[in-house]
Coordinates of C-alpha atoms in Angstrom, one line a residue:
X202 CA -18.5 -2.9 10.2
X203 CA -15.5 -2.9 7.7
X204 CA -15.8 -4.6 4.7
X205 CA -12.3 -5.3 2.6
X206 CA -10.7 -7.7 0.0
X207 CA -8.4 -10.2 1.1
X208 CA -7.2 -10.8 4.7
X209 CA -4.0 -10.4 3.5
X210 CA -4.2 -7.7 1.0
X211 CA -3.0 -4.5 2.2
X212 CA -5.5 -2.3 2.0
X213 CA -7.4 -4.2 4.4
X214 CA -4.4 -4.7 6.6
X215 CA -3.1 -1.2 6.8
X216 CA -6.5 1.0 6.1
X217 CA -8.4 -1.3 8.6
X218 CA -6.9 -4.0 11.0
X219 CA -4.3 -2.4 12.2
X220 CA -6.4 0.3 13.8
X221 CA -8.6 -2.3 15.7
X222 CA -7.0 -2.1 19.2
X223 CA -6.7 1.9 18.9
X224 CA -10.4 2.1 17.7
X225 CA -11.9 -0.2 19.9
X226 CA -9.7 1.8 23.6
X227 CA -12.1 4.8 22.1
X228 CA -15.3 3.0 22.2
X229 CA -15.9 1.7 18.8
X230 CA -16.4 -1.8 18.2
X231 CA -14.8 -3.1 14.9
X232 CA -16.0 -6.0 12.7
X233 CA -14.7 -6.7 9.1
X234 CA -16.1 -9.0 6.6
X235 CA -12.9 -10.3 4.1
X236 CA -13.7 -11.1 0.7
X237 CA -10.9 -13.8 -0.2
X238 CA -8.9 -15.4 2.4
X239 CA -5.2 -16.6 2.2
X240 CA -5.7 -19.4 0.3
X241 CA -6.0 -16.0 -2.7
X242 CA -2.0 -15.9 -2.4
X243 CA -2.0 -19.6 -4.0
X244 CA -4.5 -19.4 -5.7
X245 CA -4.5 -16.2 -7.9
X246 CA -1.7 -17.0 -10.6
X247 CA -3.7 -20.7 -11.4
X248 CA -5.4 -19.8 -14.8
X249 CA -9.5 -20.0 -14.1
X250 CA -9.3 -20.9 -10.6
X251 CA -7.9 -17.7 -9.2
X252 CA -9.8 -15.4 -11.4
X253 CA -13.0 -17.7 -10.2
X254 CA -12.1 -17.6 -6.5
X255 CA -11.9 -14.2 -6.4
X256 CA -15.2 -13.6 -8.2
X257 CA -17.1 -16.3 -5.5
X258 CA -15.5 -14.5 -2.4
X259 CA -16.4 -11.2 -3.9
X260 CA -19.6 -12.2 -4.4
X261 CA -20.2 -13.6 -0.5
X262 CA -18.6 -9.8 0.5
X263 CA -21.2 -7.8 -1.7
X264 CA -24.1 -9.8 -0.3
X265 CA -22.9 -8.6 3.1
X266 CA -21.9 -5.2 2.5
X267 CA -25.4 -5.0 1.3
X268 CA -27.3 -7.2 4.3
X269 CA -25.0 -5.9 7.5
X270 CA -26.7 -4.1 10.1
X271 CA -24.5 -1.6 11.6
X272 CA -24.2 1.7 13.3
X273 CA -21.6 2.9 10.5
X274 CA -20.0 1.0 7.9
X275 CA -16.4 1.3 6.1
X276 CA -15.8 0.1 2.8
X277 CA -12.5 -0.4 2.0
X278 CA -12.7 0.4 -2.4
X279 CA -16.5 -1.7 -3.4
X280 CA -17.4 -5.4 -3.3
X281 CA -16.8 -5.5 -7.4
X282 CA -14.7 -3.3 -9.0
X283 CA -17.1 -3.1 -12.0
X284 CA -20.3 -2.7 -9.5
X285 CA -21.5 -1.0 -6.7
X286 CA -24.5 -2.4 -6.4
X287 CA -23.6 -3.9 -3.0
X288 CA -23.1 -0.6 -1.3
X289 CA -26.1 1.3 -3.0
X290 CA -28.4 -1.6 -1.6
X291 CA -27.0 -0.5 2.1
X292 CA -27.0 3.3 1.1
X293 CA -30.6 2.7 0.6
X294 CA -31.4 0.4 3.9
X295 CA -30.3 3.6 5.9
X296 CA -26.6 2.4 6.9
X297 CA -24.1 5.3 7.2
X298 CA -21.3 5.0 4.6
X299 CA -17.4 5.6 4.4
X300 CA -15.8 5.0 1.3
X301 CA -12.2 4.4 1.3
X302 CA -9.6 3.6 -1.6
X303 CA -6.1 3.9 -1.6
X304 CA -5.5 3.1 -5.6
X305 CA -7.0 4.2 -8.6
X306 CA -10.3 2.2 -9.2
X307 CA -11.3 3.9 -12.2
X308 CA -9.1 1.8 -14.5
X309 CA -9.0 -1.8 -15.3
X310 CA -5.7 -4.2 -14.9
X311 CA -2.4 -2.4 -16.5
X312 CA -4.3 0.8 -16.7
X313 CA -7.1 0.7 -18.9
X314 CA -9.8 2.7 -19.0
X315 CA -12.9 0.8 -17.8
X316 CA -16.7 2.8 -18.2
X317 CA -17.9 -0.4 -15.4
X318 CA -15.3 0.8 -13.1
X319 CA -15.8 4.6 -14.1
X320 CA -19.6 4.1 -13.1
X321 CA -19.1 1.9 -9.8
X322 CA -16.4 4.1 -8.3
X323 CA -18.5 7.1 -9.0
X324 CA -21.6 5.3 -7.6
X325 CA -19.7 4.6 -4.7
X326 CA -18.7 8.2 -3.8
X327 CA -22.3 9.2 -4.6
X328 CA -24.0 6.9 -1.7
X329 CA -21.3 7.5 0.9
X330 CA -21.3 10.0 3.5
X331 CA -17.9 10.8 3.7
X332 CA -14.2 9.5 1.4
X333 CA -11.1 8.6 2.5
X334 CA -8.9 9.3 -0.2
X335 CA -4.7 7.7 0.4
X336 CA -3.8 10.9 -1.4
X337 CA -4.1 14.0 -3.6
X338 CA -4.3 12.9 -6.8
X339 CA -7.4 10.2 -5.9
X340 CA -8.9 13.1 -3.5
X341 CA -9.1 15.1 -7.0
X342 CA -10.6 12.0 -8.6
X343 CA -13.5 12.2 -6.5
X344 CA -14.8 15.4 -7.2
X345 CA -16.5 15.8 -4.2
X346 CA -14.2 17.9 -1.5
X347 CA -17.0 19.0 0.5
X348 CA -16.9 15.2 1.6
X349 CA -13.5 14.0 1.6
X350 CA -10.6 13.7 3.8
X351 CA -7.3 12.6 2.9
X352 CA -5.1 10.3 4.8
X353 CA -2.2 8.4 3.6
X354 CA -1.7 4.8 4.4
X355 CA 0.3 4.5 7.3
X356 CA 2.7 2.2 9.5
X357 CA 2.3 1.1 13.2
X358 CA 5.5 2.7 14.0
X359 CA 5.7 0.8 17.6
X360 CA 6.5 -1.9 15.6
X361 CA 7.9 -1.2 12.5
X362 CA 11.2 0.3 14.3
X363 CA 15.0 0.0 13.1
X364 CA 17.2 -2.2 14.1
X365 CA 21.0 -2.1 14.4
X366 CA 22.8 -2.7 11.2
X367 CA 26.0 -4.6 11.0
X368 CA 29.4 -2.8 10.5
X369 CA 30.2 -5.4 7.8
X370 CA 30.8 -4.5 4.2
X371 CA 27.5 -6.7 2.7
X372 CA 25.0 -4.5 1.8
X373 CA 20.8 -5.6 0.9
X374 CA 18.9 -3.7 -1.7
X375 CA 15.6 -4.6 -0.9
X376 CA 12.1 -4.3 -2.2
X377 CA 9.1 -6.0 -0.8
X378 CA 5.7 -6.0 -3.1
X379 CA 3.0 -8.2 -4.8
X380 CA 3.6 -9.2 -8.3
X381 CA 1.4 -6.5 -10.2
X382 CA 3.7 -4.1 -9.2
X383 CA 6.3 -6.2 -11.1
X384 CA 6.3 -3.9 -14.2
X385 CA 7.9 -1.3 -12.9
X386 CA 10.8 -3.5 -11.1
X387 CA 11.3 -4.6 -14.4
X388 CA 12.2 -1.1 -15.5
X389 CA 14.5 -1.5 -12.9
X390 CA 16.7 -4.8 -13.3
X391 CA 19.6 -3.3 -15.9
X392 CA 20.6 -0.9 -13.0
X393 CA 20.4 -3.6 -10.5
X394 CA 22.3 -5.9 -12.5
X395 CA 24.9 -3.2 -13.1
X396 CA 24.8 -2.4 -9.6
X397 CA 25.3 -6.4 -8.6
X398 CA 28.2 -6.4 -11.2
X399 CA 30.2 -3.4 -9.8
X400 CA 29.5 -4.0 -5.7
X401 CA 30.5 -7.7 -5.4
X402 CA 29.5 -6.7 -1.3
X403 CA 25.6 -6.4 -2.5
X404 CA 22.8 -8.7 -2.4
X405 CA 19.2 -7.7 -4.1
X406 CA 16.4 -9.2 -1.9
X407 CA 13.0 -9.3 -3.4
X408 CA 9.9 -10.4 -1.2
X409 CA 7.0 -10.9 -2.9
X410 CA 3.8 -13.6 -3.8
X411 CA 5.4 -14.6 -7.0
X412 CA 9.1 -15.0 -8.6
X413 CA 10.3 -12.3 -10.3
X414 CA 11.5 -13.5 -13.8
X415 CA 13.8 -10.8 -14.8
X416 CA 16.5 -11.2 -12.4
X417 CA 15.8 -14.8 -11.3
X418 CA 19.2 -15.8 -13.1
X419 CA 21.3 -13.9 -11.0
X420 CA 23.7 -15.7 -7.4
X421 CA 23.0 -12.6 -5.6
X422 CA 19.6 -12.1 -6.2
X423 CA 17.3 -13.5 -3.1
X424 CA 13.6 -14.2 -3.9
X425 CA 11.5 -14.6 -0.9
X426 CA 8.1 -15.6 -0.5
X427 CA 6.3 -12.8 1.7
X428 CA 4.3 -14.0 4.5
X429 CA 2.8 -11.8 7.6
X430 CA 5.1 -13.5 10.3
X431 CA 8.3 -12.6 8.6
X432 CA 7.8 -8.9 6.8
X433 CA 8.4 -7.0 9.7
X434 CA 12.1 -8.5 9.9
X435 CA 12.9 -8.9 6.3
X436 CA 12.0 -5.0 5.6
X437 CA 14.4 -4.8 8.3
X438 CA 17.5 -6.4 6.9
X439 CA 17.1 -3.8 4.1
X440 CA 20.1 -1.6 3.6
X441 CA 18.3 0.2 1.1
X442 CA 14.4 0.7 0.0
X443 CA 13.5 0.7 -3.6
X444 CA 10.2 1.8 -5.0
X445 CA 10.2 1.8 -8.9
X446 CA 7.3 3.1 -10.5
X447 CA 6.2 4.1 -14.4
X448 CA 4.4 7.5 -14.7
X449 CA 1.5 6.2 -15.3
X450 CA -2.7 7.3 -13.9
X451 CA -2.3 3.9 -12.2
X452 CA 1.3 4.8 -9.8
X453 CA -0.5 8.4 -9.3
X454 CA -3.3 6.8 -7.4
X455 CA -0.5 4.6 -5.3
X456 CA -0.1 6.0 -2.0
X457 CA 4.4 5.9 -1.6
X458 CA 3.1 2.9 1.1
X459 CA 6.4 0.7 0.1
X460 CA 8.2 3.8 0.8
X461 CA 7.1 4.8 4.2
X462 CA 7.5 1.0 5.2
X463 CA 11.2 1.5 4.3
X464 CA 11.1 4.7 6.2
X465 CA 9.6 3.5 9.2
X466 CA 12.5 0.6 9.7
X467 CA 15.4 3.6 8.7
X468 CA 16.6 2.4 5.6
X469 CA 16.8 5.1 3.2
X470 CA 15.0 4.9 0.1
X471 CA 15.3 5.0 -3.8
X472 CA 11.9 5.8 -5.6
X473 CA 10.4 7.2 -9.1
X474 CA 9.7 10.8 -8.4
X475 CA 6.2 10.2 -9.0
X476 CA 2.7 10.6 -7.4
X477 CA 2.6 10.5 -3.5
X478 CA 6.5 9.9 -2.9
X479 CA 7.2 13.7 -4.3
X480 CA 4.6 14.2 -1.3
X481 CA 6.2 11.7 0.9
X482 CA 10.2 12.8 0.0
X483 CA 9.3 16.8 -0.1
X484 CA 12.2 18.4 0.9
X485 CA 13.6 15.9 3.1
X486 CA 16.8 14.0 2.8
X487 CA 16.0 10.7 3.3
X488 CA 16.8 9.1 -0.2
X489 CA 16.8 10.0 -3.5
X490 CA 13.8 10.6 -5.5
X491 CA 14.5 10.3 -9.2
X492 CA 13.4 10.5 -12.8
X493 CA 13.9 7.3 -14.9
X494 CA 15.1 4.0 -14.2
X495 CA 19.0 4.6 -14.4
X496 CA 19.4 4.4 -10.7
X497 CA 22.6 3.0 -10.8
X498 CA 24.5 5.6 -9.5
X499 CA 22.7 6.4 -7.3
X500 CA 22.6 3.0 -5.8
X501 CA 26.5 2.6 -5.4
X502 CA 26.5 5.9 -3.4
X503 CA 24.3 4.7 -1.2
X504 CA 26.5 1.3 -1.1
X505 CA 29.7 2.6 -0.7
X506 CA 28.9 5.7 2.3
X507 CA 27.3 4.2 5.2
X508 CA 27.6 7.5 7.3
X509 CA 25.0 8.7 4.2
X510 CA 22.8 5.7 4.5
X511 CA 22.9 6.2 8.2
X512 CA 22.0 9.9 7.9
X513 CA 19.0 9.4 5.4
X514 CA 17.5 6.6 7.4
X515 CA 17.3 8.5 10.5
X516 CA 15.6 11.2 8.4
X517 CA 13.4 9.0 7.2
X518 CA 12.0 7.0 10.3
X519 CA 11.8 10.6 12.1
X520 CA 9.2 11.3 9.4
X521 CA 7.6 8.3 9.3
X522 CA 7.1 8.9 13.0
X523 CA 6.1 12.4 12.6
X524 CA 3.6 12.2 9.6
X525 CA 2.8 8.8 8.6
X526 CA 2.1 6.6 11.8
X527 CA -1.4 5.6 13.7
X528 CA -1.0 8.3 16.4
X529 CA -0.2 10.8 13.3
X530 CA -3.6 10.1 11.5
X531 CA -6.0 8.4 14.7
X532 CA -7.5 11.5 15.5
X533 CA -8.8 12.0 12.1
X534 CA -10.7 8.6 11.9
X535 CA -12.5 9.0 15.1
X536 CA -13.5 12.3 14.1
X537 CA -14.8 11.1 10.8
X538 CA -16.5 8.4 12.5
X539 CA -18.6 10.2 15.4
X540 CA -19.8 13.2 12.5
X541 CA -20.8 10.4 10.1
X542 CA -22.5 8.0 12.6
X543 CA -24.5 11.2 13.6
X544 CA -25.8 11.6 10.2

């Protein structure tokens, strides 16, 4: 049994779901229990009734996380971020435990320190048998390596392929996200309007659950409403992959996920040298990785050489391929799986 946050969140997407059909050809029979459903994506920026939607749907998850029966059970980060009451009731009834998180769950909305989230991500590490940890610096976090395994989040690359770009002059900067991550975009817009004002061939292309404000005023600046059916083919028609991020204990727990997404369609990338996307980029040309947020010129060399945006995006997908797809990390889960479900 898996139990996640939203259906559409991507934790549970990526950490979970997408796994189902390899997991289940290797014998193991995969059940999830969603907190919120879609109707979260409408819902969440309405004051009281997202905050109380979320808090009811949480609720119905911890009451099974703590009632399932089940041969092993995965919890994607805890029922309530401020409890973990859930998952020590099921510690308790005997059911083996993974513990996965892909963010930093020690600290509260825009970073702040939280002793309810301290305690509950500590308590959660405690009962489980084995963590997952998305990278390093949450592995570290833990403080328990004798029982944890990291393994980045990673991209179906059967389906997240390239395809063939146009030989036209117009050029898409992309970046695809939910709308907390819109802080450090904002960082970002004086480049991109700088960029927009000296490459009259370039359109910015933000998909996300919100609008973004800052650049909202802008002709060339598309704002599309993200949507399962349609991500696959909008990361796509980026030209270039943007990643923004403040160095903050918040973007070090962030597992470079926007990035490999770029990476896995070939469109070379633009990020903050920060937390897992030094890991990610290494030594690899397949973007730039860069301190600050004056990326402008880096963006209108990328613009105005194709052969260079050609030559970091096959670099990129290859690693993608190599390092951060199911068949790179599947192996790892089922072994995980068969040594904690004969604990």
């Amino acid at each position: 049994v898996f139990t996640s946050d939203g259906v559409e969140a991507p934790g549970p997407r990526y950490r979970c779901m997408q796994f189902f059909p390899y997991f289940e050809r290797e014998g193991v029979r995969c059940e999830i229990y969603h907190a919120y459903g879609k109707l979260y994506n409408r819902a969440f920026n309405v004051p009281v009734v997202g905050p109380l939607y979320k808090t009811l749907t949480r609720g119905v998850r911890a009451v099974r996380t703590a009632s399932a029966s089940a041969d092993l059970m995965f919890l994607q980060r805890t029922a309530f971020p401020q409890s973990a009451i859930a998952e020590r009731i099921a510690h308790r009834r005997g059911v083996p435990l993974i513990f996965d998180f892909d963010d930093n769950l020690l600290l509260g909305p825009g970073g702040v320190a939280s002793t309810a989230r301290e305690r509950a991500f500590y308590d959660a590490v405690r009962v489980a048998d084995h963590c997952i940890a998305g990278n390093q610096f949450l592995a570290d976090a833990a403080r328990v390596p004798h029982k944890t395994t990291i393994i980045p989040t990673v991209i179906d690359t059967d389906r997240y392929v390239p395809t063939p770009r146009g030989d036209g002059p117009d050029i898409v900067i992309g970046w695809m996200g939910t709308a907390g991550n819109f802080a450090s975009l904002a960082r970002l817009a004086p480049s991109l309007r700088r960029v927009l004002a000296q490459a009259p061939n370039v359109t910015i292309r933000i998909v996300s659950n919100a609008t973004f404000k800052p650049l909202a005023d802008l002709d060339r600046v598309e704002q599309i409403r993200w949507s399962p059916d349609s991500e696959i083919a909008l990361l796509q028609s980026f030209d270039v992959g943007l990643m923004p991020l403040e160095d903050t204990e918040v973007s070090r727990g962030k597992c470079a996920f926007k990035m490999i997404q770029y990476m896995a369609v070939g469109a070379p990338v633009v990020v903050s040298a920060v937390g897992a996307n030094v890991e990610v980029m290494h030594d690899t040309e397949l973007g730039y990785g860069l301190e600050g947020f004056d990326w402008t010129d880096a963006l209108l060399e990328l613009v105005r050489d194709p052969d260079l945006r050609a030559r970091f995006g096959a670099a990129g997908r290859e690693r993608a391929v190599a390092e951060y797809s199911i068949h790179s990390v599947l192996d790892r889960y089922l072994d995980i799986f068969r040594r904690v479900a004969a604990c």
